[in-house]
Protein backbone atom coordinates (compact mmCIF):
# COMPACT_ATOMS: atom_id res chain seq x y z
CA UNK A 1 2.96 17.09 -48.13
CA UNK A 2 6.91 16.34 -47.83
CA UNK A 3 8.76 18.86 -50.27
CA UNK A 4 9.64 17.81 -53.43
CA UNK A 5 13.69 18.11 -54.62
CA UNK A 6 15.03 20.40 -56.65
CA UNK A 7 15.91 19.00 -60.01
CA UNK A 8 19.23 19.70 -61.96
CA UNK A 9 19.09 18.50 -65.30
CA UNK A 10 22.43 16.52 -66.36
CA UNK A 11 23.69 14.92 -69.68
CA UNK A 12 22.72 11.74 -69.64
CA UNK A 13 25.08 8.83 -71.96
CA UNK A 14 21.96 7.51 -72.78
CA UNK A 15 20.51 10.28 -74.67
CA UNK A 16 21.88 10.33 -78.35
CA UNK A 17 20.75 14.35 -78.81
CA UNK A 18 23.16 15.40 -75.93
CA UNK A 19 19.97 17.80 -74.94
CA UNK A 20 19.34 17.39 -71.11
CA UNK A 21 16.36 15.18 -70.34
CA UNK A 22 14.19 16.61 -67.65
CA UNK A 23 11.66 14.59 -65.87
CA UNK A 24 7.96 15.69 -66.97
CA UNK A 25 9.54 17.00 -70.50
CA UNK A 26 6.62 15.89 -72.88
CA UNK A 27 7.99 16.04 -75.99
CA UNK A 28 11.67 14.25 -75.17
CA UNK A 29 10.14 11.62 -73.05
CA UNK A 30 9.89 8.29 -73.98
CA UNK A 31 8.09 6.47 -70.66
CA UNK A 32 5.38 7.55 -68.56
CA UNK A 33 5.47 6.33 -64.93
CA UNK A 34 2.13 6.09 -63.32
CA UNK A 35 2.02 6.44 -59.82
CA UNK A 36 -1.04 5.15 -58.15
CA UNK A 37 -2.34 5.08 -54.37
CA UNK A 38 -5.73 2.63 -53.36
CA UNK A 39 -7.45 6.39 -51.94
CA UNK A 40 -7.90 7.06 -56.47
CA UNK A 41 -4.97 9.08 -56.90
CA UNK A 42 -2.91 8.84 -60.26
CA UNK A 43 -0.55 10.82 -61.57
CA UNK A 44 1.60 10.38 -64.60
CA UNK A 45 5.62 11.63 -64.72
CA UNK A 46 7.17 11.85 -68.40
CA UNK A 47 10.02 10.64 -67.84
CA UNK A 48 12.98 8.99 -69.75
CA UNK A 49 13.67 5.25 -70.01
CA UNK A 50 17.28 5.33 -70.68
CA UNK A 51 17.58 7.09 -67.09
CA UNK A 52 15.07 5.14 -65.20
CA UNK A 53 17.07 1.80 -67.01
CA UNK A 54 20.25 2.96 -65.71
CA UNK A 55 19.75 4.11 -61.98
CA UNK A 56 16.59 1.69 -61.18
CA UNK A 57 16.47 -1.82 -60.88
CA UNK A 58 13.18 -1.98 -60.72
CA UNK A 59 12.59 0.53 -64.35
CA UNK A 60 15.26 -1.86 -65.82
CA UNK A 61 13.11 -4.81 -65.01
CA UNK A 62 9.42 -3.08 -65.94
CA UNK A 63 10.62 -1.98 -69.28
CA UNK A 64 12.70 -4.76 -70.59
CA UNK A 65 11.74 -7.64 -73.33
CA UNK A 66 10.98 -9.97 -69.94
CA UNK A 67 8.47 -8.03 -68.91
CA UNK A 68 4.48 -8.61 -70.98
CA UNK A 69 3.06 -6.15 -69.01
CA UNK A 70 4.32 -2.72 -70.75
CA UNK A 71 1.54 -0.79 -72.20
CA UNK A 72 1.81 1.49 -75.32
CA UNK A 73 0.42 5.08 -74.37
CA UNK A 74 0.96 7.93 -77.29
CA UNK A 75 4.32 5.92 -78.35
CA UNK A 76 5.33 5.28 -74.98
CA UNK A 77 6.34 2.72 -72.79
CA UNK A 78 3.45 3.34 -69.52
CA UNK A 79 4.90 2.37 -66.35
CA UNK A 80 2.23 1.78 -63.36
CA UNK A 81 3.75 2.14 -60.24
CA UNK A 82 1.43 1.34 -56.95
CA UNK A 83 1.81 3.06 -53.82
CA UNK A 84 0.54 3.87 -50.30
CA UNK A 85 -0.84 7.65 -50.27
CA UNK A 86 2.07 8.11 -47.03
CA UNK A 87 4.39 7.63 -49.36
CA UNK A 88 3.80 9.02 -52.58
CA UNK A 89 5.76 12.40 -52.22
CA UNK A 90 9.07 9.72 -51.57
CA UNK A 91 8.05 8.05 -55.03
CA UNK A 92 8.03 11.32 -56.90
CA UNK A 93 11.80 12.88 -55.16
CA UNK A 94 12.72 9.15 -56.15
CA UNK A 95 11.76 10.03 -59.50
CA UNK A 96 13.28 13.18 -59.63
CA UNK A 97 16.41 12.23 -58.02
CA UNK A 98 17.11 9.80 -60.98
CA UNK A 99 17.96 12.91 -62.79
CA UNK A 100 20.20 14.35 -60.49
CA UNK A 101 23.80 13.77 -61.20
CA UNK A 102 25.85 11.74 -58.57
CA UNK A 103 27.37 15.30 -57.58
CA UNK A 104 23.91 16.72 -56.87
CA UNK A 105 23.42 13.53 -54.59
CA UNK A 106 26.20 14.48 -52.58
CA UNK A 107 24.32 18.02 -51.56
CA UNK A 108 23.22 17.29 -48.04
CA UNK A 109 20.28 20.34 -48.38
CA UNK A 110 18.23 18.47 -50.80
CA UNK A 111 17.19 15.37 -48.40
CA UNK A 112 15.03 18.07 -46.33
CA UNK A 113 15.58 16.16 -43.16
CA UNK A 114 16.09 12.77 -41.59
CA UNK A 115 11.98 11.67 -42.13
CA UNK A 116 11.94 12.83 -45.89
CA UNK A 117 15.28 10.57 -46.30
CA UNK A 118 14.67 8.18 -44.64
CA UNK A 119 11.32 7.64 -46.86
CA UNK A 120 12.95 8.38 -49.73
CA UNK A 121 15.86 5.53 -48.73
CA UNK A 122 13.11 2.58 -48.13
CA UNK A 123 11.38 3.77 -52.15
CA UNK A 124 14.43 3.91 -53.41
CA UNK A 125 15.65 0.12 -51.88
CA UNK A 126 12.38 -0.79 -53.21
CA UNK A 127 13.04 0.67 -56.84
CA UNK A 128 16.71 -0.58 -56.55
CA UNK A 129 18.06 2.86 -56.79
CA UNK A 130 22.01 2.05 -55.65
CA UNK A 131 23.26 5.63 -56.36
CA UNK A 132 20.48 7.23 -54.13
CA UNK A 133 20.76 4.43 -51.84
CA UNK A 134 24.12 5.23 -51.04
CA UNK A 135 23.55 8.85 -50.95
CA UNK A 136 20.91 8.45 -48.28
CA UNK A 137 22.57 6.28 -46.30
CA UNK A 138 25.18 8.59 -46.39
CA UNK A 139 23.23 11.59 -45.14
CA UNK A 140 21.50 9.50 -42.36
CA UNK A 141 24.50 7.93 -40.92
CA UNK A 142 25.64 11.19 -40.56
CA UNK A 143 23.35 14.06 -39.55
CA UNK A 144 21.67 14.05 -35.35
CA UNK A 145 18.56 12.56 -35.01
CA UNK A 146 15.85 13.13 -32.52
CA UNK A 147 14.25 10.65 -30.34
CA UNK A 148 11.14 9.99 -32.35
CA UNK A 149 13.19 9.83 -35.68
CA UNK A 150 15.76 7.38 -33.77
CA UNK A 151 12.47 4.94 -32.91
CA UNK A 152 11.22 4.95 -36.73
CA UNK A 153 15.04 4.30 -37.49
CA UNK A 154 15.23 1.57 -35.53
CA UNK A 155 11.99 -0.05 -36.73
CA UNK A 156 12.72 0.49 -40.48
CA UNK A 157 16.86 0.16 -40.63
CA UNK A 158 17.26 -3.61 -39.72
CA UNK A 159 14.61 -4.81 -42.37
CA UNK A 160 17.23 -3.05 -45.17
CA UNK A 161 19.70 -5.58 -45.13
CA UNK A 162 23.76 -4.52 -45.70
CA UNK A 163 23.34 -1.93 -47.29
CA UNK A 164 21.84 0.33 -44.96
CA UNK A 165 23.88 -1.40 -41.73
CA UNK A 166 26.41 1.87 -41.41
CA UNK A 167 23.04 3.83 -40.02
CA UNK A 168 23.16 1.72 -37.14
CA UNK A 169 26.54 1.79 -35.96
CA UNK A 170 25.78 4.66 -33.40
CA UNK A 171 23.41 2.09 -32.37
CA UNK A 172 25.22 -0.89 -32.06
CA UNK A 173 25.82 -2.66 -28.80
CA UNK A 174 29.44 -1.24 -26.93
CA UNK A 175 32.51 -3.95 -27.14
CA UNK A 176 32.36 -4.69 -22.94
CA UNK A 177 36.22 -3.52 -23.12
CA UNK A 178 34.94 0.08 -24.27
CA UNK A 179 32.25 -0.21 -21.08
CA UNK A 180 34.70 -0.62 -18.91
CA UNK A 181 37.06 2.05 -19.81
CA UNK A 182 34.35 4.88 -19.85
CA UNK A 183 33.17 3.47 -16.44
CA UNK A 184 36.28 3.42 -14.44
CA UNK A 185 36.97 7.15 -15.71
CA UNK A 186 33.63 7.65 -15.11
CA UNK A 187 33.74 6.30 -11.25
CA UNK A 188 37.02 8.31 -10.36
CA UNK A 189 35.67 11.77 -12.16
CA UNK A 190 32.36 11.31 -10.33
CA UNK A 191 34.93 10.55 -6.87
CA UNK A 192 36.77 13.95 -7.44
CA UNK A 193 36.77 17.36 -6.19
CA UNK A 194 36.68 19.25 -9.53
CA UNK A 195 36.24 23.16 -9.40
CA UNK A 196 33.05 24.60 -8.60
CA UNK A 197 32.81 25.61 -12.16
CA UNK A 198 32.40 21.34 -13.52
CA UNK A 199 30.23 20.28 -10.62
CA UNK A 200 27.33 20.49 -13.39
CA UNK A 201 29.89 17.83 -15.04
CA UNK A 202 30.37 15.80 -12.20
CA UNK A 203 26.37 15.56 -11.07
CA UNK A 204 26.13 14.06 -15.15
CA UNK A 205 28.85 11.62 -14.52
CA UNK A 206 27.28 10.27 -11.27
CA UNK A 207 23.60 9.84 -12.58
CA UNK A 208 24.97 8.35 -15.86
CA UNK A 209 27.24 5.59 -13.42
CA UNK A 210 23.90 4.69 -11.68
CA UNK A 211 21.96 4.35 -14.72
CA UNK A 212 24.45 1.92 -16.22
CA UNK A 213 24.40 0.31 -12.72
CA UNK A 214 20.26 0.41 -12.48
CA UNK A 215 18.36 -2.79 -13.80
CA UNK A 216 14.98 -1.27 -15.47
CA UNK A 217 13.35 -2.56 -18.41
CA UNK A 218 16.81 -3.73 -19.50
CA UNK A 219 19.58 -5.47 -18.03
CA UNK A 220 22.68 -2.81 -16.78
CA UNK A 221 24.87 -1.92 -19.11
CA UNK A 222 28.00 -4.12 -16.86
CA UNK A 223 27.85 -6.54 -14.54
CA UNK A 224 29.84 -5.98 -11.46
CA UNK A 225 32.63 -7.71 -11.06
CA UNK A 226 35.48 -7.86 -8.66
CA UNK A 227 37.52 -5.69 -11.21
CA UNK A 228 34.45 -3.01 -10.70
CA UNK A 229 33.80 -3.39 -7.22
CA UNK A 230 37.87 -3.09 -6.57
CA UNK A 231 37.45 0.14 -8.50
CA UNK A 232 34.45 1.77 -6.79
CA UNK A 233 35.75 0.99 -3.08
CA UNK A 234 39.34 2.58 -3.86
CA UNK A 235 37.43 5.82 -5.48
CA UNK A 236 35.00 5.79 -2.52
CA UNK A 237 38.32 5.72 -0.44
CA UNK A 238 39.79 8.36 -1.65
CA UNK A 239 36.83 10.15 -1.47
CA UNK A 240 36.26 9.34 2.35
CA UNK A 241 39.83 10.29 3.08
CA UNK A 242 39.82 13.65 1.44
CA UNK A 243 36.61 13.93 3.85
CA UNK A 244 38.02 13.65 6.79
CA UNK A 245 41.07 15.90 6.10
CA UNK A 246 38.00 18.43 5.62
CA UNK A 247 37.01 17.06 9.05
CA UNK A 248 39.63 18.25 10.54
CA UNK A 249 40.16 21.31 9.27
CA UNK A 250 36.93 22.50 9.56
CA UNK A 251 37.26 21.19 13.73
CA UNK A 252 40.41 22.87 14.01
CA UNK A 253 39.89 26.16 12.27
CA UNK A 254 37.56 29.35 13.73
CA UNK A 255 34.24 28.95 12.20
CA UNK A 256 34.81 33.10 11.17
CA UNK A 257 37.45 31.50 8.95
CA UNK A 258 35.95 28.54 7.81
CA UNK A 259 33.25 30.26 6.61
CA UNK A 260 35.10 33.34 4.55
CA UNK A 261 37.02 30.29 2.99
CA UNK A 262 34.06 28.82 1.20
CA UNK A 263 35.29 25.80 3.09
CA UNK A 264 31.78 24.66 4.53
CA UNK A 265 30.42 25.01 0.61
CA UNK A 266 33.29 21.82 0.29
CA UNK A 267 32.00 20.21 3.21
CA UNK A 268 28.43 20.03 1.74
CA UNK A 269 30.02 18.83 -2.07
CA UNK A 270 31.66 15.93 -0.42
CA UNK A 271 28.46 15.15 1.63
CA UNK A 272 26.26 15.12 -1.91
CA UNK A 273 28.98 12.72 -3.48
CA UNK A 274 28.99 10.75 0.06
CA UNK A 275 24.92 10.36 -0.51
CA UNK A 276 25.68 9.51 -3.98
CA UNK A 277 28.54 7.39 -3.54
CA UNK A 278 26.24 5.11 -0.90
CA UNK A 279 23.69 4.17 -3.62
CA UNK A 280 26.34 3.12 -5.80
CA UNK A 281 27.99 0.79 -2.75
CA UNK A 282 24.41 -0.56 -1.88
CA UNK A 283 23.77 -1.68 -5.15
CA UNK A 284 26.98 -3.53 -5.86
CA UNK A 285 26.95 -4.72 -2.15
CA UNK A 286 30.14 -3.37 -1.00
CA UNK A 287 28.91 -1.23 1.84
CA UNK A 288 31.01 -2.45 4.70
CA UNK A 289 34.30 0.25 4.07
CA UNK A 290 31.78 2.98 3.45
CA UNK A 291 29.65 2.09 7.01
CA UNK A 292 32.80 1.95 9.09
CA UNK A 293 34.44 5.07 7.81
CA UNK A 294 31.14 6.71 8.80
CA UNK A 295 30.66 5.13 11.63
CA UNK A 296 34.15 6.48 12.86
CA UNK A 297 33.81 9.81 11.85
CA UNK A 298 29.91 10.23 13.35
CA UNK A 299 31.01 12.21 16.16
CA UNK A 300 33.34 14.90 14.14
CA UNK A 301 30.72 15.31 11.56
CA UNK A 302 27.90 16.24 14.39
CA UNK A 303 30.45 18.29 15.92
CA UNK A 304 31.38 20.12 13.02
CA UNK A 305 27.34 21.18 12.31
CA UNK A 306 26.88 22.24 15.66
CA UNK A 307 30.28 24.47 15.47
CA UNK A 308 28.82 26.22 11.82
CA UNK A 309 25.35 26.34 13.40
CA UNK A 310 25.45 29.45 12.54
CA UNK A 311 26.43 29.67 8.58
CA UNK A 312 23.73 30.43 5.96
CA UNK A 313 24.36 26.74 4.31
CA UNK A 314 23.77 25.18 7.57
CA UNK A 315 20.07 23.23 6.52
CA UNK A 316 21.09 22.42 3.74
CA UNK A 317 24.45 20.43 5.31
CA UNK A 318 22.02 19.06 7.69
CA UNK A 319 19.41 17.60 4.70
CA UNK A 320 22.34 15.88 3.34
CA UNK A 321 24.04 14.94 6.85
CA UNK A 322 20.73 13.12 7.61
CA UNK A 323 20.64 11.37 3.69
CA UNK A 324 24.05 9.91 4.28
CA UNK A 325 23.49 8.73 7.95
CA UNK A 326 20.22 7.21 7.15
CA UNK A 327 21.79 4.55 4.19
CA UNK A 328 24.61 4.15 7.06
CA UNK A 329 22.47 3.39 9.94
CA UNK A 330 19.57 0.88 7.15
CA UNK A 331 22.80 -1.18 6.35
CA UNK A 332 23.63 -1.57 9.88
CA UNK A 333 19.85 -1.83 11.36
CA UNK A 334 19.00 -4.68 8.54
CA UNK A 335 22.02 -6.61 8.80
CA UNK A 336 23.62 -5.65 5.30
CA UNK A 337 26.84 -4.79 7.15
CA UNK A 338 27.23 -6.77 10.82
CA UNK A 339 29.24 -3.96 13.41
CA UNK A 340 29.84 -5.20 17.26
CA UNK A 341 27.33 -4.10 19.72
CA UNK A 342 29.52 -0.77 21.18
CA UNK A 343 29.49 0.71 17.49
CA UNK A 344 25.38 0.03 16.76
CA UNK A 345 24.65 1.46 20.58
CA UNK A 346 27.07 4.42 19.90
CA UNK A 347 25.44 4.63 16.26
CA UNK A 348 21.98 5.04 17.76
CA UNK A 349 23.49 7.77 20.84
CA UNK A 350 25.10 10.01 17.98
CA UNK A 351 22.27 9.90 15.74
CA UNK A 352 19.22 9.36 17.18
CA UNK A 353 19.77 12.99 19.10
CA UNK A 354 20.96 14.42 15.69
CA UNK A 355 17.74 13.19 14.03
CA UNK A 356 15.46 14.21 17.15
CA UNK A 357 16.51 18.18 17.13
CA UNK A 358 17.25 18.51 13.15
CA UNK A 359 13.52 17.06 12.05
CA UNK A 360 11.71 20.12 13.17
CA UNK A 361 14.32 22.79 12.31
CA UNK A 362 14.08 21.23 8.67
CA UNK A 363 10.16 21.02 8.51
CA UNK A 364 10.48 24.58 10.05
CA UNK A 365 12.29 25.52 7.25
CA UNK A 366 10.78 24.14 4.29
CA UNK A 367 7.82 25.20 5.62
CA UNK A 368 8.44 28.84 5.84
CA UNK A 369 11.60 29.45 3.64
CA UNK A 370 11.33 30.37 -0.66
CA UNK A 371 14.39 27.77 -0.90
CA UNK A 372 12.13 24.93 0.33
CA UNK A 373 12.02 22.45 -2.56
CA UNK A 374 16.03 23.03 -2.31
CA UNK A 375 16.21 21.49 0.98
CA UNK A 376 12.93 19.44 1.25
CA UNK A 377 13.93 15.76 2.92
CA UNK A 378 11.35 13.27 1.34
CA UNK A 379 8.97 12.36 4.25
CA UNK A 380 9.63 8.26 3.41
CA UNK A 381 13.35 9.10 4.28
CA UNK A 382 11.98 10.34 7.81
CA UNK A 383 9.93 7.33 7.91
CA UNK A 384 12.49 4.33 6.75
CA UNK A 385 14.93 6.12 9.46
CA UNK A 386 12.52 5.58 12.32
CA UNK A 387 11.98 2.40 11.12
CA UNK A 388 15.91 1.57 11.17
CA UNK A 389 16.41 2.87 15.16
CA UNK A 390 13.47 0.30 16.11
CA UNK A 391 15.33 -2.02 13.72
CA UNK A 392 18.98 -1.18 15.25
CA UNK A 393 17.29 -0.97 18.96
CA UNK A 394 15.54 -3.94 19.47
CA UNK A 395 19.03 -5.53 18.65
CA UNK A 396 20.78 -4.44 21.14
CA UNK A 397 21.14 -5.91 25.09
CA UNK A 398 18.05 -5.26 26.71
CA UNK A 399 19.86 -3.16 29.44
CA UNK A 400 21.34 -0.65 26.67
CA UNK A 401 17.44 -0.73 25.10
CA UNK A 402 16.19 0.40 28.77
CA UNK A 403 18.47 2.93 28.66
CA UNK A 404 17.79 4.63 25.54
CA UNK A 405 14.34 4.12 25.77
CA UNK A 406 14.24 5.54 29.40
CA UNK A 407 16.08 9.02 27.68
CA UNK A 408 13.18 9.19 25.18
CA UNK A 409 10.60 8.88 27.37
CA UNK A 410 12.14 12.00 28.89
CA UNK A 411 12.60 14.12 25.67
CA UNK A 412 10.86 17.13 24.98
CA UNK A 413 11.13 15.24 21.46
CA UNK A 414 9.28 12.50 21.92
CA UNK A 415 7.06 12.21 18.55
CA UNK A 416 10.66 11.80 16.63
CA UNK A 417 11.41 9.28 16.26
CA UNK A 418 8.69 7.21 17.53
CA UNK A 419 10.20 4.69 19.22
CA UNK A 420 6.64 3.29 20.46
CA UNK A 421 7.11 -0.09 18.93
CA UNK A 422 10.75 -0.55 20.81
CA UNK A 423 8.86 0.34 23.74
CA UNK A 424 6.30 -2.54 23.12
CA UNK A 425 8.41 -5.33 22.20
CA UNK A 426 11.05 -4.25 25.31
CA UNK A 427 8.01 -4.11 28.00
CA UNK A 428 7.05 -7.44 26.39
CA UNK A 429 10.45 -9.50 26.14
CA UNK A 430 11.28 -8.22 29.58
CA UNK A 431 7.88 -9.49 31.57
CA UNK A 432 8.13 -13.02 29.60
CA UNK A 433 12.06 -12.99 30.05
CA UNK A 434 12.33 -15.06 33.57
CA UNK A 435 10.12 -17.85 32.12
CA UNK A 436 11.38 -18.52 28.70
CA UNK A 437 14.93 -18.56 30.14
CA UNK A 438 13.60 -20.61 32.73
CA UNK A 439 12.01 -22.67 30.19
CA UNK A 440 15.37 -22.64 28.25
CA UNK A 441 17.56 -23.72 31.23
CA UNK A 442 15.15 -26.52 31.57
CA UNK A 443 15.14 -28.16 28.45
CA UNK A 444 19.01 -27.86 28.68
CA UNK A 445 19.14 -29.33 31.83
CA UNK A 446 16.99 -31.76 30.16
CA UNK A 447 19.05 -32.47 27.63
CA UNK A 448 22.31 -33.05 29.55
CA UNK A 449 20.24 -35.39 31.72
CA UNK A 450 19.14 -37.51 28.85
């Protein structure tokens, strides 16, 4: 059962004793309304026809000259009103709210919630009850609403018409101006180096930028244009310079030092937004900047986790070390960003070591450590990066692909990554090699000839 309001009685100008009326007041009444449901249930409200005339449309309508329908009951005018047994409770605090003064309307306690107002609001469009009307839509427009009550909202609202459109302005599509201006403050807050204390802040900022970047069910919230794109890339430069300032310090200072000045704790911040900031580039397809700054500082970054080899935060730098090389080394190995040969075959010498000795001190780790779900690497990621060194491998001059895999062969590591299928398509392209360039110089020479 929804609760029922609390009535104040009122003077009403249509009442020539000047006594109150109160609804269910026998003796004053004039009108019975009799509410109905289809499950048998009737009950009749003495009420007072000069009140239901003046607030309700529909009273107005029922018990005027117009209408042949109006049956005499013990002097009065009898009112049937049908119903569904869902909402009969919103009939009767319809009913009762007709004798609430405009000033009692205005009391935000006596709605009982967003569901008991928002059934009393679609009873009282129905009765054409423009003081509560306006008082509900009031109340609704107003007070939070949870994600359930949003839904029936949004189901119920738009069939209202006008007068209920100010419920819906929270829900109303953004003016693409507005999008704009919360992204690019967005994009440069979520690029920033805050205080430890707003990191919390900063994490919310960057998964609310992907989500408005993400095509799901719907269509992101802004289309990436070269305004956007302009905007991301000088962020993510910013970013990428303020990283290798941190580069250097970290190379040039004593690790003792580096590590009283929380300074390795900034090293792994900037490697989270790095990872972060790489998603954002891959989807909007500006990954270029991003791969060559990385590319360029590969060496000082491996350098500077074998110098703190020794810090507590040390796996968990690696974990994210490994994230933001591996969406570096898929754009180059799938051709999403095109770099000369010497960077790809110093790529894969830099990382493919890195990779080779940090895979089994992770899995140690997460095996045996109470922080493991903190520093877990999702297995695919170990997967999709083996998968890139074939990719970035087999592209390379055979000679450099002997060479690498000849090293491999060697390693103590040999099971990461497996480079098997390198091996395979190498052994093969080299045996056939003599004959379909032989084949080649012949149909050239053919060609010339003809």
């Amino acid at each position: 059962m929804h609760s029922l309001v609390p009535i104040a009685p009122m003077d009403s100008p249509g009442n020539e004793t000047g006594v109150p009326s109160k609804i269910g007041d026998r003796l004053t009444s004039d009108v019975v309304v009799r509410l109905r449901t289809q499950d048998g249930r009737d009950d009749w409200m003495y009420c007072h026809s000069h009140l239901l005339i003046e607030k309700s449309k529909y009273f107005a309508d029922r018990l005027s000259e117009n209408w042949p329908t109006c049956q005499i009951l013990d002097s009065r005018n009898c009112v049937e009103v049908y119903c569904h047994e869902s909402d009969f409770d919103y009939y009767v605090n319809v009913l009762r709210l007709l004798y609430v003064g405009v000033d009692g309307l205005d009391v935000d306690d006596i709605w009982h919630g967003v569901r008991n107002a928002l059934g009393i609001l679609q009873v009282a469009v129905e009765l054409g009850c423009p003081q509560i009307v306006t008082a509900c839509v009031k109340y609704l427009e107003a007070v939070p609403w949870e994600e359930a009550e949003e839904e029936e909202i949004l189901k119920i609202i738009p069939r209202m018409g006008l007068q209920a459109e100010p419920i819906l302005a929270r829900l109303q599509p953004v003016d693409p101006s507005a999008i704009m201006g919360i992204f690019f403050s967005a994009i440069r807050f979520a690029t920033s180096s805050p205080p430890p204390a707003m990191n919390d802040l900063k994490t919310s900022a960057q998964e609310q930028l992907e989500y408005m970047l993400t095509e799901d069910d719907d269509a992101p919230l802004l289309t990436a244009d070269d305004g956007i794109k302009l905007e991301v890339k000088e962020c993510v430069k910013k970013l990428f310079s303020r990283f290798n300032n941190l580069l250097e310090t970290l190379l040039c200072e004593p690790v003792e030092l580096v590590c009283e000045a929380g300074i390795m704790q900034s090293f792994q911040s900037h490697l989270s937004d790095l990872s972060w900031a790489g998603q954002i580039l891959n989807k909007l397809e500006i990954m270029r900047e991003f791969v060559n700054n990385w590319v360029d500082a590969s060496d000082k970054i491996v350098k500077v986790v074998v110098q703190a080899s020794s810090t507590a935060e040390i796996t968990e730098i690696k974990c994210k070390v490994i994230e933001v090389a591996a969406k570096v080394l898929e754009a180059i190995g799938y051709g999403t960003v095109i770099m000369p040969t010497a960077k790809r075959l110093h790529m894969v010498k830099v990382w493919l070591p890195f990779a080779r000795i940090t895979k089994p001190l992770i899995d140690c780790v997460t095996t045996n450590s109470e922080d493991a779900v903190a520093i877990k690497i999702d297995g695919e990621l170990w997967q999709s990066l083996e998968s890139t060194f074939v990719s970035i491998i087999l592209a390379l001059p055979s000679e450099d692909q002997a060479e690498i895999l000849t090293e491999w062969l060697g390693s103590e590591h040999i099971r990461y990554p497996d480079l098997i299928e390198a091996f395979e398509v190498w052994c093969y392209r080299s045996k056939v090699a003599k004959r379909r360039l032989s084949l080649v110089t012949c149909n050239i020479g053919i060609t010339h000839t003809l």
